[in-house]
PDB file of C-alpha atoms in Angstrom:
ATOM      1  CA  UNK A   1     192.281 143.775  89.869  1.00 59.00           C
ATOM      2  CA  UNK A   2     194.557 140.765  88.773  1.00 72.00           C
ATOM      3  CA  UNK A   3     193.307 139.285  91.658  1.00 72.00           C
ATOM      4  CA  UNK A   4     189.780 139.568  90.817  1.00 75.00           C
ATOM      5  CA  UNK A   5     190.210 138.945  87.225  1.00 74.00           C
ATOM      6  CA  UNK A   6     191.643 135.373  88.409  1.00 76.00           C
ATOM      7  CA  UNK A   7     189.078 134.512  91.025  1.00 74.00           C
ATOM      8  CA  UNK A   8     186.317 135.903  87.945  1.00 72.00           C
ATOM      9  CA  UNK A   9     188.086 132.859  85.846  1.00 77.00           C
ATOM     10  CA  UNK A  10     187.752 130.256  87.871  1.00 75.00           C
ATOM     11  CA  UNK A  11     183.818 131.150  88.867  1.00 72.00           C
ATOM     12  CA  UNK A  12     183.425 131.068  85.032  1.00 73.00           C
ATOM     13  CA  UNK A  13     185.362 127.812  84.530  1.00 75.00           C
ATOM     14  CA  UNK A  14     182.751 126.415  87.525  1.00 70.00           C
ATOM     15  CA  UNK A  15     179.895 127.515  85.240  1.00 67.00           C
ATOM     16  CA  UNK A  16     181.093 126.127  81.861  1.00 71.00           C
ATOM     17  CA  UNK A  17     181.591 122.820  84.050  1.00 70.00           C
ATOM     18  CA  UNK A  18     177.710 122.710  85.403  1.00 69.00           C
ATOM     19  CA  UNK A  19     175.768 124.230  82.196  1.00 68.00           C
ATOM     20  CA  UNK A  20     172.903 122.251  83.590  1.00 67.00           C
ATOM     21  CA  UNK A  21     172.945 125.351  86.095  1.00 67.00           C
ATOM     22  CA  UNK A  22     172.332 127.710  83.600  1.00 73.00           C
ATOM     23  CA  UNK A  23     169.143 125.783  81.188  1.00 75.00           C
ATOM     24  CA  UNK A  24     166.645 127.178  83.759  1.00 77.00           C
ATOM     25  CA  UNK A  25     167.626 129.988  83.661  1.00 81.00           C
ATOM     26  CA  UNK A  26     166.891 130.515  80.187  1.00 84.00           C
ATOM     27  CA  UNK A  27     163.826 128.647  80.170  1.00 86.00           C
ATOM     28  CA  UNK A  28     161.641 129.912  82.872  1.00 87.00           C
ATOM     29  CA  UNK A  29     162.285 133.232  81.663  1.00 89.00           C
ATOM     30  CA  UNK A  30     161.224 132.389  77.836  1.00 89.00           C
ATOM     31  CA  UNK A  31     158.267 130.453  79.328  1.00 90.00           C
ATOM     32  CA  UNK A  32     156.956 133.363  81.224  1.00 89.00           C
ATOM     33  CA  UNK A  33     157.083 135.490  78.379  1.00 90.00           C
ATOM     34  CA  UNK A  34     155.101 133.312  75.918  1.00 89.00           C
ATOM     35  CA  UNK A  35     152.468 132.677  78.977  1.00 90.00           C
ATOM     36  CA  UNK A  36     152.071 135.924  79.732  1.00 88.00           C
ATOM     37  CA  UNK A  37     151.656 137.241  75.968  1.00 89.00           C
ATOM     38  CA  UNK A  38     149.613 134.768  75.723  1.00 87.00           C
ATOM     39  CA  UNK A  39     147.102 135.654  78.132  1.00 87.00           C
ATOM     40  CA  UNK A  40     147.023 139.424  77.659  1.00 86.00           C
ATOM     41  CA  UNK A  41     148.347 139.648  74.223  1.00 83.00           C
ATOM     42  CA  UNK A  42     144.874 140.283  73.209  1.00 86.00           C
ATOM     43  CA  UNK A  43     143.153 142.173  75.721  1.00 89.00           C
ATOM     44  CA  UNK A  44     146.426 144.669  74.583  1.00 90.00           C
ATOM     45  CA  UNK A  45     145.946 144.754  70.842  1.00 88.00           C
ATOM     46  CA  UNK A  46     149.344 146.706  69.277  1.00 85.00           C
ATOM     47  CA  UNK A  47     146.978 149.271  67.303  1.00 83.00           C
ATOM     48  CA  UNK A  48     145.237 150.532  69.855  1.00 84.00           C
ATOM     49  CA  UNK A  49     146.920 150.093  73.135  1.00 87.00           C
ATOM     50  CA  UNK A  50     149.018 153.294  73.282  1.00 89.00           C
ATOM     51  CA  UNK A  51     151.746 151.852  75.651  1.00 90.00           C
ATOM     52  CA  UNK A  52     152.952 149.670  73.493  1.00 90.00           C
ATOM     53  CA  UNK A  53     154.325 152.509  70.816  1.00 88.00           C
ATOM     54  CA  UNK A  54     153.084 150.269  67.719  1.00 87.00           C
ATOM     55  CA  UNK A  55     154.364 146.846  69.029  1.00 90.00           C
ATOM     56  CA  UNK A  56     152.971 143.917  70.092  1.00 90.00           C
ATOM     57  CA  UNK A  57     151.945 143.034  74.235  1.00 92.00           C
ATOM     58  CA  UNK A  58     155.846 140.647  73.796  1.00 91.00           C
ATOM     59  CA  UNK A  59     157.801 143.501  73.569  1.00 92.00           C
ATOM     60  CA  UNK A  60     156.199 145.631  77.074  1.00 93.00           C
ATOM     61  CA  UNK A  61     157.011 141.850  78.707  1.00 93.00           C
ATOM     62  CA  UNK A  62     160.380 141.249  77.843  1.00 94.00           C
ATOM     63  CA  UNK A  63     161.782 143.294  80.232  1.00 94.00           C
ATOM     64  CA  UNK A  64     160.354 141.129  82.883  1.00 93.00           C
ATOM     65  CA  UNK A  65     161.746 138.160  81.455  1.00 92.00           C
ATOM     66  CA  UNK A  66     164.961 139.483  81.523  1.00 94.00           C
ATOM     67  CA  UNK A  67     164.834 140.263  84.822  1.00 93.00           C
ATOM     68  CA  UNK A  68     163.629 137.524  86.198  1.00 90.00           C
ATOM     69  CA  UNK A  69     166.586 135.475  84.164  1.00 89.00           C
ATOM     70  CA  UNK A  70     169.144 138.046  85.606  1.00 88.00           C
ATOM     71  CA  UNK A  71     167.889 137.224  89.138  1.00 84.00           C
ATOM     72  CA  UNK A  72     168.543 132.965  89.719  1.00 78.00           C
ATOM     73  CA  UNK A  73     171.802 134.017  91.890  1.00 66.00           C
ATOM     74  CA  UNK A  74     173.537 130.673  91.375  1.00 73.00           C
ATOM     75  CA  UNK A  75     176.626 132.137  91.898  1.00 74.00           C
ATOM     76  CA  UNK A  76     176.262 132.242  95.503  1.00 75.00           C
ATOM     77  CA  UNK A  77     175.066 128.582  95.551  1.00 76.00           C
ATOM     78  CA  UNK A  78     179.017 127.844  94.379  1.00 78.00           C
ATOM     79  CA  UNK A  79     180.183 130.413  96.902  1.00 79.00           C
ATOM     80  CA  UNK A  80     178.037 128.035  99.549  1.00 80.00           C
ATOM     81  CA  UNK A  81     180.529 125.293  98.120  1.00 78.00           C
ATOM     82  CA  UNK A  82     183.387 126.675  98.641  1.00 78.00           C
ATOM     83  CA  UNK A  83     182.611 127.703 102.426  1.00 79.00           C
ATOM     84  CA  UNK A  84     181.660 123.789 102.767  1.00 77.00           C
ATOM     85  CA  UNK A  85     184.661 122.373 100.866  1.00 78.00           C
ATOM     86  CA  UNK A  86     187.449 124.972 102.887  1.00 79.00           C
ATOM     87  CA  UNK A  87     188.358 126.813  99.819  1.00 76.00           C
ATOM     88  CA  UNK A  88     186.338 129.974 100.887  1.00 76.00           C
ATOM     89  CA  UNK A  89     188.834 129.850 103.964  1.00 75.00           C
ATOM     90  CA  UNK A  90     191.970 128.982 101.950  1.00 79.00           C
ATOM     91  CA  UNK A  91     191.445 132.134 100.044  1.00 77.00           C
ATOM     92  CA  UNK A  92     190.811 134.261 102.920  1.00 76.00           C
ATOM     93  CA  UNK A  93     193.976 132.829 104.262  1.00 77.00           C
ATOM     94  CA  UNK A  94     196.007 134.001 101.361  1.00 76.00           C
ATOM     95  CA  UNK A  95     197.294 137.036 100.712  1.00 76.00           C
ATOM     96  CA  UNK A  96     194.354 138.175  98.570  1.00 75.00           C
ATOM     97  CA  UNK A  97     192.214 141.604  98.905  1.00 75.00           C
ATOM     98  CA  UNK A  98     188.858 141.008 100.452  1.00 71.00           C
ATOM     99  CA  UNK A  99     187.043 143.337  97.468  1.00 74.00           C
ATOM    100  CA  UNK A 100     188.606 140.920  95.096  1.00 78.00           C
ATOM    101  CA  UNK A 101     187.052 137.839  96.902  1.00 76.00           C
ATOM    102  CA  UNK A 102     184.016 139.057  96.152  1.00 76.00           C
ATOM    103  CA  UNK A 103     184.765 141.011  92.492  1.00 80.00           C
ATOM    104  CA  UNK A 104     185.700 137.500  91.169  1.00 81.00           C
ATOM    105  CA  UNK A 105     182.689 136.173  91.408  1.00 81.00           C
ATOM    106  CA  UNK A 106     180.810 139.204  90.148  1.00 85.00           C
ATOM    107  CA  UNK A 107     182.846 139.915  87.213  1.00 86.00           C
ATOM    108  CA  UNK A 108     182.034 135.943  86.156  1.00 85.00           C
ATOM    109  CA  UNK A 109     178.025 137.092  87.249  1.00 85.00           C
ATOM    110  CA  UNK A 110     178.346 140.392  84.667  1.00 88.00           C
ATOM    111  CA  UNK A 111     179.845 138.234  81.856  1.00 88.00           C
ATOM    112  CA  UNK A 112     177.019 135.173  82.334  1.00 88.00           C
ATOM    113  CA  UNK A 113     174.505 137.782  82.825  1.00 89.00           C
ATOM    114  CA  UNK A 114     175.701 139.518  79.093  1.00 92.00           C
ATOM    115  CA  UNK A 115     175.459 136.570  77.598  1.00 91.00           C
ATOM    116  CA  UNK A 116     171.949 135.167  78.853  1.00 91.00           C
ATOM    117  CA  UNK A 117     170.212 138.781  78.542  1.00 93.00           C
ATOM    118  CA  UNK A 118     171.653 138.415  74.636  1.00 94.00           C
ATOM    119  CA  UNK A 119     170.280 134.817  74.280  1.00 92.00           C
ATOM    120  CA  UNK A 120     166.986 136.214  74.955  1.00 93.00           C
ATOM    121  CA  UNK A 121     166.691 139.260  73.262  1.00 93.00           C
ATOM    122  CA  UNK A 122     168.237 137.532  69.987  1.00 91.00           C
ATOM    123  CA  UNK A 123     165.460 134.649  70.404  1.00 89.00           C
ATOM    124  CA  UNK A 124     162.628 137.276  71.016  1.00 88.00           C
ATOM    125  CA  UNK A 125     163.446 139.516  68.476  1.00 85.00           C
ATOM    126  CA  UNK A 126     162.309 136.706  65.616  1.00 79.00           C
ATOM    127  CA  UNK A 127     158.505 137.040  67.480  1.00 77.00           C
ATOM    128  CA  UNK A 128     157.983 140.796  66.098  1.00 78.00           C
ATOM    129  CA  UNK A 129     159.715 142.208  68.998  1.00 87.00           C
ATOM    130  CA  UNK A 130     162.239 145.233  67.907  1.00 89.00           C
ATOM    131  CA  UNK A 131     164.608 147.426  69.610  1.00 92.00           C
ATOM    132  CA  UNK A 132     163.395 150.966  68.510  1.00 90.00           C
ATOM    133  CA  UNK A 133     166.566 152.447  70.176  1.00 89.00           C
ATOM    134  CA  UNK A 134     168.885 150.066  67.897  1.00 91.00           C
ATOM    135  CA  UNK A 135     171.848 148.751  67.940  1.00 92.00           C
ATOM    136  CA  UNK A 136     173.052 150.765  71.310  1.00 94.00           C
ATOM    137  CA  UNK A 137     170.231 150.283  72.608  1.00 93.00           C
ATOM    138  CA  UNK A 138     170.573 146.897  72.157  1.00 94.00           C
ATOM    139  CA  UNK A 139     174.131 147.138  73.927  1.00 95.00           C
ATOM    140  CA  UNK A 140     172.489 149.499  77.360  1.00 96.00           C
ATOM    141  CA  UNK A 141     169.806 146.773  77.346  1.00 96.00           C
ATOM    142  CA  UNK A 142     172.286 143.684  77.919  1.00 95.00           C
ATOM    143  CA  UNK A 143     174.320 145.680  79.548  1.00 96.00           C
ATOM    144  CA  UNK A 144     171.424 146.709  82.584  1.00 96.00           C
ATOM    145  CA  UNK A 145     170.206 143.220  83.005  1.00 95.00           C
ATOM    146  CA  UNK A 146     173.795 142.239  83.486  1.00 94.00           C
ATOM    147  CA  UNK A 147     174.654 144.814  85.788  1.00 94.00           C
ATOM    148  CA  UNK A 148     171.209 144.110  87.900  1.00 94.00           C
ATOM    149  CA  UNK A 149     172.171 140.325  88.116  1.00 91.00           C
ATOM    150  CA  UNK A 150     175.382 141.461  89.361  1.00 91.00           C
ATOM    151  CA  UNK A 151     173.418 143.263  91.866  1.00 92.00           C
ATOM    152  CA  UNK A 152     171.442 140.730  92.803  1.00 90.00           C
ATOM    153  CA  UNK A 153     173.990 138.087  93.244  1.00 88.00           C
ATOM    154  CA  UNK A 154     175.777 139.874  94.891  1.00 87.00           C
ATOM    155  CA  UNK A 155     173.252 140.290  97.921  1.00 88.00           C
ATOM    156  CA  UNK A 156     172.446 136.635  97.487  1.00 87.00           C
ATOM    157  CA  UNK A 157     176.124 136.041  98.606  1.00 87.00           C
ATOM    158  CA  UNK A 158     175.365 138.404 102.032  1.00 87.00           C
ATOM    159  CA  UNK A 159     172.927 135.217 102.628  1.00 86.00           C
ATOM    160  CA  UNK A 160     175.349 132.773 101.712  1.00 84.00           C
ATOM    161  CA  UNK A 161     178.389 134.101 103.734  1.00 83.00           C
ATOM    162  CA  UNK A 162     175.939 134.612 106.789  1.00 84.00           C
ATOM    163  CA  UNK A 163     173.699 131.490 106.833  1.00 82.00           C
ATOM    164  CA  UNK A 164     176.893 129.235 105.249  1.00 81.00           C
ATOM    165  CA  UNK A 165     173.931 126.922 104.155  1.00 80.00           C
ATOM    166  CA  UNK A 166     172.618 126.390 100.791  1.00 78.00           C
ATOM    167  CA  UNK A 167     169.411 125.597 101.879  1.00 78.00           C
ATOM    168  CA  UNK A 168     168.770 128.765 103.258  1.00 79.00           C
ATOM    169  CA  UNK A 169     170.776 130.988 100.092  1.00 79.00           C
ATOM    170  CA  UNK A 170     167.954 128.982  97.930  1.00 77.00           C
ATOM    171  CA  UNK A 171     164.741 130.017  99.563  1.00 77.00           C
ATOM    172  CA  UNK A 172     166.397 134.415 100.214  1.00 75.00           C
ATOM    173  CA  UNK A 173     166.163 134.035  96.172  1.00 73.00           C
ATOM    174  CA  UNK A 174     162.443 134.232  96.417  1.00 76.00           C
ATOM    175  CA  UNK A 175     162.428 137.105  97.234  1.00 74.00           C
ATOM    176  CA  UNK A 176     162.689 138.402  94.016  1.00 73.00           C
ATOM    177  CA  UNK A 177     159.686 137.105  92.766  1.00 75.00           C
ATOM    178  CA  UNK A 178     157.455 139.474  95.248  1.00 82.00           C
ATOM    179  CA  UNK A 179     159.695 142.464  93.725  1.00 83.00           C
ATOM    180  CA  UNK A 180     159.080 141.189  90.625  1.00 82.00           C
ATOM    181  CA  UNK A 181     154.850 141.543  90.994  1.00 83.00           C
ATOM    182  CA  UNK A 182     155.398 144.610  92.676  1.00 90.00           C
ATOM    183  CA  UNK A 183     155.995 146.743  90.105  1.00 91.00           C
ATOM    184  CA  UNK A 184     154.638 147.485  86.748  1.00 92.00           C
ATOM    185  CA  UNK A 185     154.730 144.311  85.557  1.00 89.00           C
ATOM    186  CA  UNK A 186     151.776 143.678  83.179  1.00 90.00           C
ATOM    187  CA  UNK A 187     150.701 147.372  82.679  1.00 90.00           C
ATOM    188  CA  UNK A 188     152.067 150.687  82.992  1.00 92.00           C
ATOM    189  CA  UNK A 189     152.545 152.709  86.290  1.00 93.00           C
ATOM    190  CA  UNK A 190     149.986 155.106  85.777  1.00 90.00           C
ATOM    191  CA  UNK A 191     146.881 152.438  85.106  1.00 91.00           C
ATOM    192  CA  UNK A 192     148.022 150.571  88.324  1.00 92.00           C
ATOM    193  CA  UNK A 193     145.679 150.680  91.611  1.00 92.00           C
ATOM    194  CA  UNK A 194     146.633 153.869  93.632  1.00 92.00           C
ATOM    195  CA  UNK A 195     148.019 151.446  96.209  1.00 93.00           C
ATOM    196  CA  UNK A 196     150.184 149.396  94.038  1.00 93.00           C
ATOM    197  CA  UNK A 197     151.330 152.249  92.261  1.00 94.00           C
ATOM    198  CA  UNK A 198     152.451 153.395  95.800  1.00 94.00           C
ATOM    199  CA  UNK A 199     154.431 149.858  96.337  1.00 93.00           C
ATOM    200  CA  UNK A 200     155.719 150.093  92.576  1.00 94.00           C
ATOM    201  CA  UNK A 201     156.899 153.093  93.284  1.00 94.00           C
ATOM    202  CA  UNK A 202     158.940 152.281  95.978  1.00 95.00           C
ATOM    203  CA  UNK A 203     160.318 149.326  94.679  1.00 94.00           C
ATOM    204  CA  UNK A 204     163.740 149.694  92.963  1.00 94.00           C
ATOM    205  CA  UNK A 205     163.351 147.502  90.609  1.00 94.00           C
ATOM    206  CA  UNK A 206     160.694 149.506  89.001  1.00 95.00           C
ATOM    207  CA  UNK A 207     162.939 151.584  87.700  1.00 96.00           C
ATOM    208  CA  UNK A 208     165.392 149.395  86.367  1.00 96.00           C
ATOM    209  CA  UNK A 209     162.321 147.422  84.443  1.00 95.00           C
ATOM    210  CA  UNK A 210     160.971 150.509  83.032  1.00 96.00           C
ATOM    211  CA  UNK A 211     164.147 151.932  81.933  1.00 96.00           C
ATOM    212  CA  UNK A 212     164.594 148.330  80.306  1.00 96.00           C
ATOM    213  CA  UNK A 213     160.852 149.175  78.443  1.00 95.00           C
ATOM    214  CA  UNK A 214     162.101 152.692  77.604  1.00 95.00           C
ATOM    215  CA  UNK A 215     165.071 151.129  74.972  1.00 95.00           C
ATOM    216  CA  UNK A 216     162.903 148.790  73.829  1.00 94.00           C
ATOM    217  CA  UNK A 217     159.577 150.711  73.157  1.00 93.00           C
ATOM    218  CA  UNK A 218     161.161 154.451  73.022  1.00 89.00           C
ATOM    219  CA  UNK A 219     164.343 156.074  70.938  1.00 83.00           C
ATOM    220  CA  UNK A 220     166.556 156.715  73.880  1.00 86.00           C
ATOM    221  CA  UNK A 221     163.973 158.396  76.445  1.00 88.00           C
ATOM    222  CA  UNK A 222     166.950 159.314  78.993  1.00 92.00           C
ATOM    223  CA  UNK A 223     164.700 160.504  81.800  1.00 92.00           C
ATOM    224  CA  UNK A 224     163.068 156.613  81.776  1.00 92.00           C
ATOM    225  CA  UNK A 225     166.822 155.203  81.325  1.00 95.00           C
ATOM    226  CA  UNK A 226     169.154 156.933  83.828  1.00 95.00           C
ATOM    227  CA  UNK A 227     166.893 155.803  86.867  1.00 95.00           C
ATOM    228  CA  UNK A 228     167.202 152.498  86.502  1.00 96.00           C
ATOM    229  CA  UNK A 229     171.638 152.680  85.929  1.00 96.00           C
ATOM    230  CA  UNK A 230     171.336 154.929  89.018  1.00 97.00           C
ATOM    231  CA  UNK A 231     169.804 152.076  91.119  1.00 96.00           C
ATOM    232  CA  UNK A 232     172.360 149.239  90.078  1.00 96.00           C
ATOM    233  CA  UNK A 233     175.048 151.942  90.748  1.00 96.00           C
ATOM    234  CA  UNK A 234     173.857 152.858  94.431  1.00 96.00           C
ATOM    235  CA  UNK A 235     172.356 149.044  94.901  1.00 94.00           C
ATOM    236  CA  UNK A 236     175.717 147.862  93.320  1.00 92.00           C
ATOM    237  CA  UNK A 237     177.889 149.929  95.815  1.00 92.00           C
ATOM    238  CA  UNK A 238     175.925 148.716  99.104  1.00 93.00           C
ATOM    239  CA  UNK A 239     176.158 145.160  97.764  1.00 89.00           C
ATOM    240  CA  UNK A 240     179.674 145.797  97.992  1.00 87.00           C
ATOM    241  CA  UNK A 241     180.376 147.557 100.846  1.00 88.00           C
ATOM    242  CA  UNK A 242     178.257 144.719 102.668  1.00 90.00           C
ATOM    243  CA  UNK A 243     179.807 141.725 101.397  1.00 85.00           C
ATOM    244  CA  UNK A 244     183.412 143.263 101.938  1.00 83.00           C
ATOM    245  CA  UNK A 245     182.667 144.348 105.542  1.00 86.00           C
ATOM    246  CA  UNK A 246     180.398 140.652 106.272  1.00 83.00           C
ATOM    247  CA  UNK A 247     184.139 138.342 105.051  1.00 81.00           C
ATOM    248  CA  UNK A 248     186.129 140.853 107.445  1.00 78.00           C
ATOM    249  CA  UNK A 249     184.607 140.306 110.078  1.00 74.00           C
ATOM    250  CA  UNK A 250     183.689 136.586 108.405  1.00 70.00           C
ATOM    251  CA  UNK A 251     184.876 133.421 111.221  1.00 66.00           C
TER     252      UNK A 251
END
């Protein structure tokens, strides 16, 4: 874990260098949000739209901001650097575990993704958005958006360490963005098309968005929350698995 803990340093150190890096991904996220509410906010008036528990449209969007700020993946761009500069191959030359390799930079992705997810909740929260769940709900809601991005980066670097180009680690990040619209994004599952609802469904990240909803909108609604911890930790171990097996057999 020492290991990892190091390699976690310097991938935080290469952030801190480049905060450039990090503005969009604070801002596209915060822009989204204030679009959005503002286009729906009042078709989804607070006192009669039952969904929303008594808030306003902001607070059934945030969750979508957040993960959409938790899913940039620049992480892997630096990982791209480091297989073009040789210092991906010095440190598979060393006498370093492969899991650490690829823990380093995902411990510095969970502490980044803590610490945007808190930037945006803290700056929301002034707009009438509140966290009926509280202060630990406050702590499970930072901490799920930072364990998704971990997640996510984390099969952003499977692109990286096969296509070695950052071109091409770029462009797999869309992908997100049809995950994203493919779940219940502006409404609730149950007033979605019977076809989407299918596709929402089926999508993962569903579940991780609505448990995201349930701390914000309910007072600790467990059978909303536990789905969405249950796909980071299964998502999280593949991720894992992967990217450990793809640098052994990495040449």
């Amino acid at each position: 874990m020492s290991h990892s803990w190091a390699l976690g340093q310097r991938a935080l150190r290469e952030g801190w260098r480049t905060p450039e890096a990090l503005l969009p991904t604070l801002f596209i996220p915060l822009f989204f949000l204030v679009v959005n509410v503002g286009q729906a906010g009042r078709i989804f008036p607070s006192a009669s739209t039952e969904f929303l528990e008594g808030q306003g449209y902001g607070a059934f969007q945030l969750p979508s901001s957040l993960l959409l700020a938790a899913s940039f993946g620049t992480a892997a761009l630096f990982l791209v650097e480091d297989i073009e500069g040789g210092y991906f191959d010095k440190l598979r030359a060393a006498p370093v575990p492969r899991s650490s390799i690829v823990l380093g930079r995902l411990i510095a992705e969970g502490v980044k993704g803590l610490l945007i997810a808190s930037l945006i909740v803290l700056v929301a929260l002034p707009f009438g958005i509140s966290l009926a769940s509280g202060p630990i709900g406050f702590l499970l809601l930072i901490g799920l958006t930072a364990l998704w991005s971990v997640v996510f980066v984390g099969f952003m670097q499977l692109i990286a360490l096969k296509t070695r180009s950052a071109a091409a680690t770029n462009s797999g990040g869309l992908i997100f963005f049809p995950l994203l619209f493919l779940t219940p994004n502006f409404v609730p599952r149950d007033l979605l098309t019977r076809p989407m609802e299918i596709a929402a469904t089926l999508n993962p990240v569903t579940y991780v968005m609505e448990a995201l909803r349930s701390l914000i909108l309910d007072d600790f609604d467990w059978s909303r929350i536990w789905p969405g911890f249950l796909v980071v930790a299964v998502l999280g171990a593949l991720m894992l698995v992967l990217n450990v097996r793809v640098i052994n057999h990495y040449d």
